[in-house]
Amino acid sequence: MGDTESCSSRAVDFVPAVSRNQRQKVAVYNEVLRRLTNSNDEESGLPGFEDELWNHFLRLPTRYALEVNAERAQDVLMHKRLLQMAHDPATRPAIEVRLVQVYSASHGNSGDSAHADFPKKKQPQSSDQPLKQSLHPPPAFGSLPDLELAYEAQDKDTGSVIYSRLMHEITISTNDKPKLLSQLTSLLSELDLNIQEAHAFSTTDGYSLDVFVVDNWSSEETYKLRVVLENEIPKIEQDQTGTNPRSSEMSIPTVPIDVWEIDARLLKYEYKVASGPYGDTYKGTFCSQDVAIKHFRAEHLCKKLQKEFAQEVFIMRKVRHKNVVQFIGACTRRPNLCIVTEFMSGGSMYDHLHKRKECFNLQSLLRVAVDVSRGMNYLHRNNIIHRDLKAANLLMDENGVVKVADFGVARVQDRSGVMTAETGTYRWMAPEVIEHKPYNHKADVFSFGVMLWELLTGKVPYDNLTPLQAAVGVVQQVISGFLLPPETVGICQSFLLCMITLYI
C-alpha cells in the first residue's frame, strides 16, 4: 500500500480523543501483561516480549483493546501468533478453531437469548443446557457474561435461568482486502453455519484478524470444521477477479455481482450522523464491526441517483489505501440501497472547522495536506478523478489519520486523459469544470488548493456569495476572497504557488 507510516503513533493537536484512545490501549495492555506474568507464562519471560506485546496492540485499532476479554490473556497471545503466521505465505491464512462456552439468560418462560437477532436453525448437539462448570473457555470477544457473573445471576432470586451452549469460535488472520469480511461471511453461510457474533479488525500494516462465533456444527467435529476451512479459505486468497459465482443478489445496472454484497439483515443502525437531500448516513455495526451506513431514501431512487450509487460502488470496490476511506460492502436490493464503509470516529474536517470551531495550526494543516495528497495521488495513479474534494469529504479516524471520502461524483478518467461535464461543488470547482471544458486530474489539484485555504482560514470559500455567483466569479477570476491570514502568508505562499504550478 505504499505508505507504511504508523498511524497509531501520530498526535493531532485538535483531537483530544486520540490521547484518550491511547490510554485505553495502554490500560488493557498492562492488564494482559500482568496476567501473563503472574501466570508464569513461558513466552512472557522471553527478552523483548513486552515490546512485542505492545506492538501487537499498537497495530490494531483501539476497538480491539476495548472488546477483547483481558481476563483471557492467552487469547491475546493466540491472536498475536496468528498475525505473525499471516506474514508468511507458507502459513497464511492462519486459522484457529476451538469450542467455546456461550452463556445466555432466560427469564421465566421466555426462550429469548442474547443473540435473538440471528436466524436459528436446528443445531446438532448444541442445545441449551442449564449452567454448569465447563472445560471450555468463553469467547475472546463480546459482551457475553463470564462464568462468575453467570453463577452470581443464577444464585440471586431473579427468576432468571442461565443457560450454556457449546459453540465454535473461528479466528482467521490473512492479508487484508476490502471484500474479505463479506467473503468470509458468505463462506460460513454456505457451510450452513449461524454467525452468532463476529469481530473484524485490520492492522496498520495490511493484515486482518477476523473472529466468528458460530453454531450449527457438531461439537464432536471441531477438527473436521478446521479442515474444511483450511481447504476453502485459500480459495478466497486466490480470487483475484473480484467476482463470485456464489452470489445471487440482484444488482443495480453497471455494477457486477460481487462478494461485497451485504445482507441488509446483518446491519444494525445506531444513530444518524448526517443527512443529505437523497439519504442519510448512520453509525452502525456489521458483524460487530463499527461501520458507516450511507442509506439512500427509496423515494429518491431516480435514474440519476442510481447512476451515482452504481458509480460510487464501482470505484470504491477497486481502491485500497490508508488515506482513502475503506469500502466494506453495499446493499443493492431495494429498498435497502446503501453503501457500507469503515466508521471514521474523528468526523469530517468541515465539522472541526465550522461546527466545533477548531483552528488548524500550520503543523496540523501540513499533516492533513500530506494525508490527502497521498490519498489523491493513489487515486490519480489509478486514473480516478474525485471531482468533489472539500473539507466535508475529508474524514478522520480515531488515530488522527485523514482519509478521502464520498465518491458519488468521482469518475474513472477517460483514456484520452480529458473529461467534460460539470459536477462537484461550485465553491471548490476548477474553472474548466464549471465551463464544461475538457479537464483532467488537475481539476482535483485546484480543489485541493481551495480546500487548504478553507482549512487555514476556517471560512467557507466565497461565503458572501450564492453558489451560482461564486461559480461566475471563479470563471471570471475577479474574486479577491482568497486572502490568507497575515501571520501565515510567508510560509504558505510557496506551498500554494506549488499548487498553482501543478494546476497550470
XYZ file of C-alpha atoms in Angstrom:
504
model
C 0.000 0.000 0.000
C 2.923 2.288 -0.479
C 2.879 4.320 2.714
C 3.989 2.473 5.822
C 3.942 5.215 8.433
C 2.406 4.018 11.673
C -0.962 5.641 12.177
C -1.227 4.969 15.885
C 1.816 6.988 16.899
C 0.531 10.230 15.433
C -0.662 13.067 17.648
C -3.240 15.566 16.417
C -3.485 18.846 18.290
C -7.188 19.383 17.774
C -8.489 15.857 18.536
C -8.315 15.185 22.299
C -9.889 11.725 21.804
C -6.657 10.419 20.314
C -4.720 10.507 23.603
C -7.708 9.002 25.412
C -7.782 6.069 22.991
C -4.068 5.572 23.506
C -4.555 5.482 27.285
C -7.265 2.854 26.902
C -4.897 0.682 24.890
C -2.177 1.077 27.497
C -4.541 0.076 30.314
C -5.621 -3.141 28.583
C -2.036 -3.916 27.559
C -0.865 -3.564 31.176
C -3.661 -5.817 32.422
C -2.871 -8.540 29.868
C 0.853 -8.294 30.606
C 0.196 -8.526 34.356
C -1.914 -11.650 33.965
C 0.629 -13.334 31.708
C 3.463 -12.515 34.109
C 1.536 -13.737 37.164
C 0.689 -16.986 35.403
C 4.399 -17.596 34.728
C 3.679 -17.880 31.023
C 6.845 -19.058 29.302
C 6.581 -16.626 26.384
C 6.179 -13.619 28.676
C 9.642 -14.272 30.116
C 11.421 -14.022 26.766
C 13.591 -10.948 26.032
C 11.692 -8.236 24.172
C 8.282 -9.773 24.887
C 6.834 -6.599 26.416
C 7.687 -4.625 23.266
C 6.239 -7.345 21.047
C 3.004 -7.382 23.031
C 2.710 -3.593 22.891
C 3.340 -3.614 19.132
C 0.513 -6.145 18.842
C -1.903 -3.688 20.477
C -0.417 -0.738 18.607
C -1.009 -2.218 15.143
C -4.670 -2.982 15.931
C -7.460 -0.401 16.417
C -8.476 0.748 19.893
C -11.685 -1.235 19.466
C -9.645 -4.443 19.748
C -8.367 -3.456 23.198
C -11.849 -2.452 24.340
C -13.568 -5.630 23.129
C -11.024 -8.339 23.899
C -11.529 -10.240 27.155
C -8.446 -9.130 29.114
C -9.061 -11.918 31.630
C -8.292 -14.352 28.812
C -4.733 -13.133 28.279
C -3.840 -16.355 26.459
C -6.336 -15.406 23.753
C -4.325 -12.245 23.084
C -1.225 -14.405 22.614
C -3.184 -16.590 20.199
C -4.176 -13.527 18.148
C -0.556 -12.336 18.185
C 0.633 -15.737 16.967
C -1.928 -15.902 14.145
C -0.973 -12.434 12.918
C 2.685 -13.479 12.888
C 1.792 -16.587 10.882
C -0.118 -14.430 8.386
C 3.154 -12.714 7.442
C 4.491 -15.956 5.958
C 2.829 -17.151 2.713
C 3.584 -20.725 3.783
C 1.382 -20.406 6.893
C -1.200 -17.979 5.515
C -4.116 -17.914 6.062
C -3.656 -18.689 9.763
C -6.727 -20.384 11.246
C -7.708 -21.393 14.769
C -10.931 -23.283 15.559
C -11.980 -24.135 19.106
C -15.037 -24.879 21.205
C -16.216 -22.059 23.475
C -18.878 -21.944 26.158
C -21.523 -19.300 25.495
C -23.890 -18.185 28.247
C -27.329 -16.668 27.859
C -30.119 -15.787 30.269
C -33.742 -16.853 30.073
C -36.449 -15.012 32.017
C -39.463 -17.028 33.067
C -40.854 -18.981 30.134
C -39.130 -16.846 27.560
C -36.795 -18.610 25.266
C -35.113 -15.472 24.071
C -31.348 -15.408 24.130
C -28.765 -12.696 23.850
C -28.500 -13.372 20.143
C -32.117 -13.446 19.050
C -31.350 -11.183 16.083
C -29.837 -14.106 14.194
C -31.984 -16.698 12.407
C -31.862 -20.034 14.196
C -31.591 -23.423 12.575
C -31.546 -26.868 14.076
C -28.273 -27.084 15.962
C -26.739 -30.544 16.210
C -25.557 -31.382 19.721
C -25.624 -27.759 20.835
C -28.940 -27.448 22.665
C -29.169 -25.142 25.661
C -28.200 -26.712 28.973
C -28.571 -25.263 32.491
C -25.407 -23.625 33.764
C -22.633 -25.944 34.883
C -18.866 -25.922 35.056
C -17.173 -26.259 31.678
C -13.709 -27.134 30.476
C -14.181 -24.807 27.522
C -13.330 -21.077 27.639
C -15.729 -18.227 26.870
C -15.364 -16.384 23.537
C -12.437 -13.992 23.209
C -14.693 -11.016 22.451
C -18.174 -9.738 23.032
C -20.498 -8.773 25.830
C -21.435 -12.307 26.868
C -21.372 -12.740 30.692
C -18.466 -14.631 32.133
C -18.860 -17.713 34.303
C -18.583 -15.854 37.619
C -21.308 -13.354 36.704
C -23.455 -16.166 35.361
C -23.318 -18.042 38.684
C -23.997 -14.817 40.583
C -27.105 -14.126 38.494
C -28.362 -17.669 38.959
C -27.861 -17.599 42.746
C -29.987 -14.469 43.102
C -33.754 -14.806 43.247
C -34.360 -13.019 39.955
C -36.333 -15.649 38.090
C -33.507 -15.897 35.573
C -32.014 -19.150 34.414
C -28.546 -19.076 32.897
C -28.039 -21.469 30.017
C -24.779 -22.506 28.434
C -24.164 -23.735 24.943
C -21.098 -25.046 23.165
C -20.296 -23.146 20.000
C -17.282 -22.870 17.742
C -15.026 -19.842 17.671
C -13.211 -19.376 14.360
C -10.246 -16.989 14.238
C -8.672 -16.138 10.873
C -5.682 -13.956 10.023
C -4.541 -13.228 6.482
C -3.833 -10.404 4.038
C -6.430 -7.677 4.425
C -8.511 -6.579 1.448
C -11.773 -4.665 1.012
C -14.101 -7.610 0.364
C -12.552 -10.106 2.789
C -15.200 -9.851 5.523
C -18.027 -10.339 3.025
C -16.239 -13.327 1.504
C -15.750 -14.974 4.881
C -19.354 -14.454 5.980
C -20.550 -15.846 2.638
C -18.353 -18.916 3.103
C -19.645 -19.575 6.621
C -23.218 -19.231 5.409
C -22.532 -21.745 2.644
C -21.322 -24.165 5.297
C -24.749 -23.738 6.937
C -23.233 -22.072 9.997
C -25.143 -19.492 12.039
C -22.950 -16.480 12.834
C -23.853 -15.550 16.408
C -21.092 -12.998 16.869
C -18.333 -11.547 14.696
C -15.426 -9.160 15.198
C -13.268 -7.835 12.356
C -10.018 -5.907 12.768
C -7.487 -4.502 10.297
C -3.870 -3.863 11.277
C -1.861 -0.812 10.312
C 0.424 -2.986 8.164
C -2.220 -4.622 5.985
C -3.348 -7.790 7.775
C -6.721 -8.871 9.125
C -7.915 -10.568 12.288
C -11.482 -11.876 11.961
C -13.221 -13.769 14.766
C -16.575 -15.548 14.393
C -18.659 -17.376 16.992
C -20.873 -19.864 15.123
C -23.240 -22.713 15.840
C -24.963 -25.430 13.794
C -21.822 -27.611 13.715
C -21.385 -30.694 15.874
C -19.200 -30.120 18.919
C -17.596 -33.503 18.236
C -16.387 -32.466 14.785
C -14.209 -29.452 15.556
C -11.250 -30.903 13.670
C -13.424 -31.509 10.614
C -14.557 -27.864 10.634
C -10.947 -26.727 10.741
C -10.055 -28.972 7.778
C -12.983 -27.630 5.751
C -11.953 -24.035 6.448
C -8.305 -24.749 5.646
C -9.429 -26.064 2.267
C -11.918 -23.296 1.450
C -10.315 -20.079 2.725
C -7.216 -20.323 0.453
C -9.634 -20.206 -2.486
C -10.607 -16.732 -1.316
C -6.917 -15.804 -1.197
C -6.515 -16.906 -4.819
C -9.570 -14.976 -6.024
C -8.162 -12.018 -7.941
C -11.080 -11.452 -10.274
C -13.402 -9.742 -7.807
C -16.339 -11.886 -8.874
C -18.064 -14.652 -7.019
C -20.404 -17.130 -8.693
C -21.943 -17.913 -5.284
C -23.718 -14.575 -5.103
C -27.229 -14.393 -6.487
C -28.320 -10.939 -5.352
C -29.940 -8.629 -7.876
C -27.763 -5.580 -8.522
C -28.049 -2.083 -9.902
C -27.176 -1.988 -13.645
C -23.457 -1.382 -14.371
C -22.416 -2.862 -11.001
C -21.387 -6.517 -11.464
C -22.456 -9.105 -8.895
C -19.650 -9.423 -6.370
C -18.714 -10.733 -2.963
C -19.082 -7.263 -1.469
C -22.884 -7.645 -1.489
C -24.068 -7.323 2.128
C -27.142 -8.895 3.642
C -29.122 -5.921 4.993
C -30.305 -8.050 7.917
C -26.757 -8.064 9.315
C -26.656 -4.259 9.514
C -27.527 -2.648 12.843
C -28.351 1.083 12.780
C -27.350 3.026 15.910
C -27.705 6.763 15.263
C -27.796 9.285 12.438
C -24.518 11.024 11.641
C -25.544 13.256 8.738
C -28.437 13.968 6.393
C -28.486 14.899 2.729
C -31.075 15.587 0.030
C -31.162 11.954 -1.106
C -30.411 9.986 2.041
C -28.848 9.747 5.472
C -25.601 8.440 6.918
C -25.735 6.362 10.088
C -23.258 4.981 12.556
C -23.935 1.259 12.857
C -22.403 -2.182 13.013
C -21.882 -5.017 10.568
C -20.992 -8.313 12.251
C -19.975 -6.300 15.350
C -17.654 -4.075 13.291
C -18.266 -0.328 13.598
C -19.329 0.974 10.189
C -20.826 4.000 8.465
C -24.010 3.223 6.530
C -24.866 5.619 3.707
C -28.563 4.881 3.163
C -30.407 6.176 0.093
C -34.093 7.025 0.518
C -36.385 4.873 -1.606
C -38.474 7.860 -2.731
C -35.402 9.463 -4.326
C -34.235 6.463 -6.366
C -34.291 8.241 -9.712
C -32.053 7.237 -12.616
C -29.514 9.940 -11.738
C -29.182 8.722 -8.156
C -28.965 5.087 -9.243
C -26.161 6.029 -11.619
C -24.234 7.846 -8.883
C -24.761 4.947 -6.491
C -23.508 2.451 -9.067
C -20.511 4.644 -9.898
C -19.567 5.065 -6.234
C -19.698 1.313 -5.619
C -17.786 0.623 -8.836
C -14.948 2.928 -7.794
C -14.793 2.191 -4.061
C -14.595 -1.566 -4.553
C -11.413 -1.068 -6.591
C -9.438 1.189 -4.247
C -7.395 0.299 -1.192
C -5.209 2.870 0.546
C -4.752 4.024 4.125
C -5.766 7.574 3.138
C -8.941 6.540 1.335
C -11.997 5.525 3.374
C -12.250 1.724 3.289
C -15.181 0.215 1.434
C -16.742 -2.775 3.217
C -19.719 -3.590 1.050
C -23.084 -2.481 -0.294
C -26.746 -3.468 -0.326
C -28.120 -3.249 -3.851
C -31.578 -4.689 -3.232
C -34.333 -2.115 -2.986
C -35.462 -0.536 -0.765
C -32.284 -1.126 1.287
C -29.947 0.683 -1.081
C -26.843 1.595 0.933
C -23.048 1.753 0.934
C -21.122 0.499 3.976
C -17.663 1.834 4.839
C -15.387 1.949 7.850
C -16.634 4.327 10.543
C -14.481 7.443 10.944
C -14.922 8.428 14.581
C -12.995 11.702 14.216
C -15.659 13.241 11.969
C -15.118 15.489 8.957
C -12.717 18.392 8.574
C -15.769 20.572 7.904
C -17.178 19.701 11.341
C -13.883 20.556 13.032
C -13.818 23.932 11.308
C -17.387 25.136 11.191
C -19.225 23.259 13.959
C -16.593 22.732 16.633
C -14.863 25.997 15.702
C -11.416 24.422 15.958
C -8.416 26.015 14.294
C -5.680 24.328 12.299
C -2.166 25.473 13.035
C 0.433 25.035 10.321
C 1.664 21.725 11.713
C -1.856 20.297 11.750
C -2.545 21.695 8.288
C 0.536 20.003 6.873
C -0.476 16.675 8.413
C -3.872 16.908 6.753
C -2.317 18.053 3.474
C 0.114 15.124 3.432
C -2.628 12.588 4.167
C -4.926 13.997 1.485
C -2.054 14.238 -1.013
C -1.201 10.578 -0.502
C -4.805 9.521 -0.959
C -5.322 11.679 -4.042
C -2.008 10.593 -5.560
C -3.149 6.983 -5.209
C -6.489 7.781 -6.874
C -4.849 9.667 -9.738
C -2.341 6.861 -10.328
C -5.377 4.618 -10.742
C -6.974 7.092 -13.190
C -9.695 8.166 -10.744
C -10.724 11.831 -10.546
C -12.592 12.680 -7.347
C -14.280 15.878 -8.646
C -15.652 16.969 -5.265
C -12.653 17.463 -2.981
C -13.504 19.678 0.009
C -13.291 19.683 3.811
C -16.687 17.982 4.166
C -15.379 14.983 2.215
C -12.254 14.531 4.333
C -12.798 12.266 7.337
C -10.578 11.487 10.322
C -10.205 8.156 12.093
C -9.547 7.534 15.786
C -5.788 7.876 15.266
C -5.955 11.282 13.568
C -5.383 9.895 10.058
C -7.302 11.841 7.410
C -8.916 9.943 4.537
C -10.636 10.952 1.310
C -14.326 10.011 1.203
C -17.526 10.343 -0.862
C -17.050 9.074 -4.399
C -20.609 9.784 -5.541
C -19.465 12.037 -8.377
C -15.984 10.566 -8.893
C -15.161 9.124 -12.291
C -12.575 6.886 -13.902
C -10.625 9.098 -16.299
C -11.154 8.504 -19.989
C -8.237 7.007 -21.930
C -7.763 10.309 -23.710
C -6.933 11.869 -20.351
C -9.628 14.540 -20.599
C -13.241 14.685 -19.453
C -16.197 17.020 -19.769
C -19.430 17.827 -17.887
C -19.774 19.956 -14.784
C -20.036 18.229 -11.432
C -18.962 18.714 -7.842
C -19.493 21.790 -5.650
C -19.138 25.241 -7.250
C -17.162 26.861 -4.438
C -14.343 24.302 -4.773
C -14.664 23.667 -8.505
C -11.987 24.382 -11.122
C -12.952 26.961 -13.804
C -12.676 24.483 -16.681
C -15.132 22.143 -14.968
C -17.651 24.943 -14.408
C -17.368 25.948 -18.071
C -17.919 22.366 -19.273
C -14.496 22.387 -20.900
C -12.251 19.294 -21.119
C -10.464 18.631 -17.839
C -8.268 16.021 -16.162
C -6.876 15.217 -12.718
C -5.605 18.799 -12.362
C -9.167 19.807 -11.516
C -8.634 17.982 -8.218
C -5.430 19.976 -7.667
C -7.432 23.206 -7.915
C -9.978 21.905 -5.391
C -7.107 20.787 -3.152
C -5.754 24.342 -3.075
C -9.177 25.767 -2.217
C -9.559 23.143 0.497
C -6.208 24.169 2.049
C -7.343 27.791 2.069
C -10.561 26.656 3.761
C -8.647 24.798 6.496
C -6.243 27.666 7.084
C -8.819 30.451 7.257
C -11.688 28.497 8.791
C -14.065 30.008 6.232
C -16.281 28.613 3.505
C -14.995 29.828 0.109
C -16.979 32.840 -1.164
C -19.238 32.712 1.892
C -20.750 36.094 0.972
C -21.974 34.836 -2.411
C -24.549 32.355 -3.612
C -23.179 29.157 -5.219
C -24.031 30.445 -8.694
C -22.384 33.815 -8.037
C -19.303 32.002 -6.764
C -19.187 29.902 -9.934
C -19.334 33.004 -12.133
C -16.640 34.647 -10.044
C -14.285 31.681 -10.340
C -14.657 31.602 -14.112
C -14.156 35.339 -14.485
C -11.321 35.298 -11.934
C -12.489 38.575 -10.374
C -12.990 37.449 -6.794
C -10.325 38.510 -4.311
C -11.653 36.432 -1.449
C -8.692 34.047 -1.249
C -6.688 36.034 1.293
C -4.561 34.183 3.813
C -4.161 35.194 7.467
C -1.275 37.723 7.613
C 0.848 35.658 10.016
C 0.924 32.659 7.650
C 1.410 34.290 4.273
C 5.172 33.871 4.146
C 5.077 30.147 4.884
C 2.043 29.308 2.795
C 2.714 31.373 -0.299
C 5.318 28.974 -1.679
C 3.108 25.992 -0.862
C 0.077 27.406 -2.662
C 2.264 28.601 -5.532
C 3.319 24.973 -5.914
C -0.373 24.020 -6.177
C -0.860 26.694 -8.842
C 2.135 25.376 -10.792
C 0.772 21.827 -10.686
C -2.657 23.086 -11.717
C -1.382 25.138 -14.651
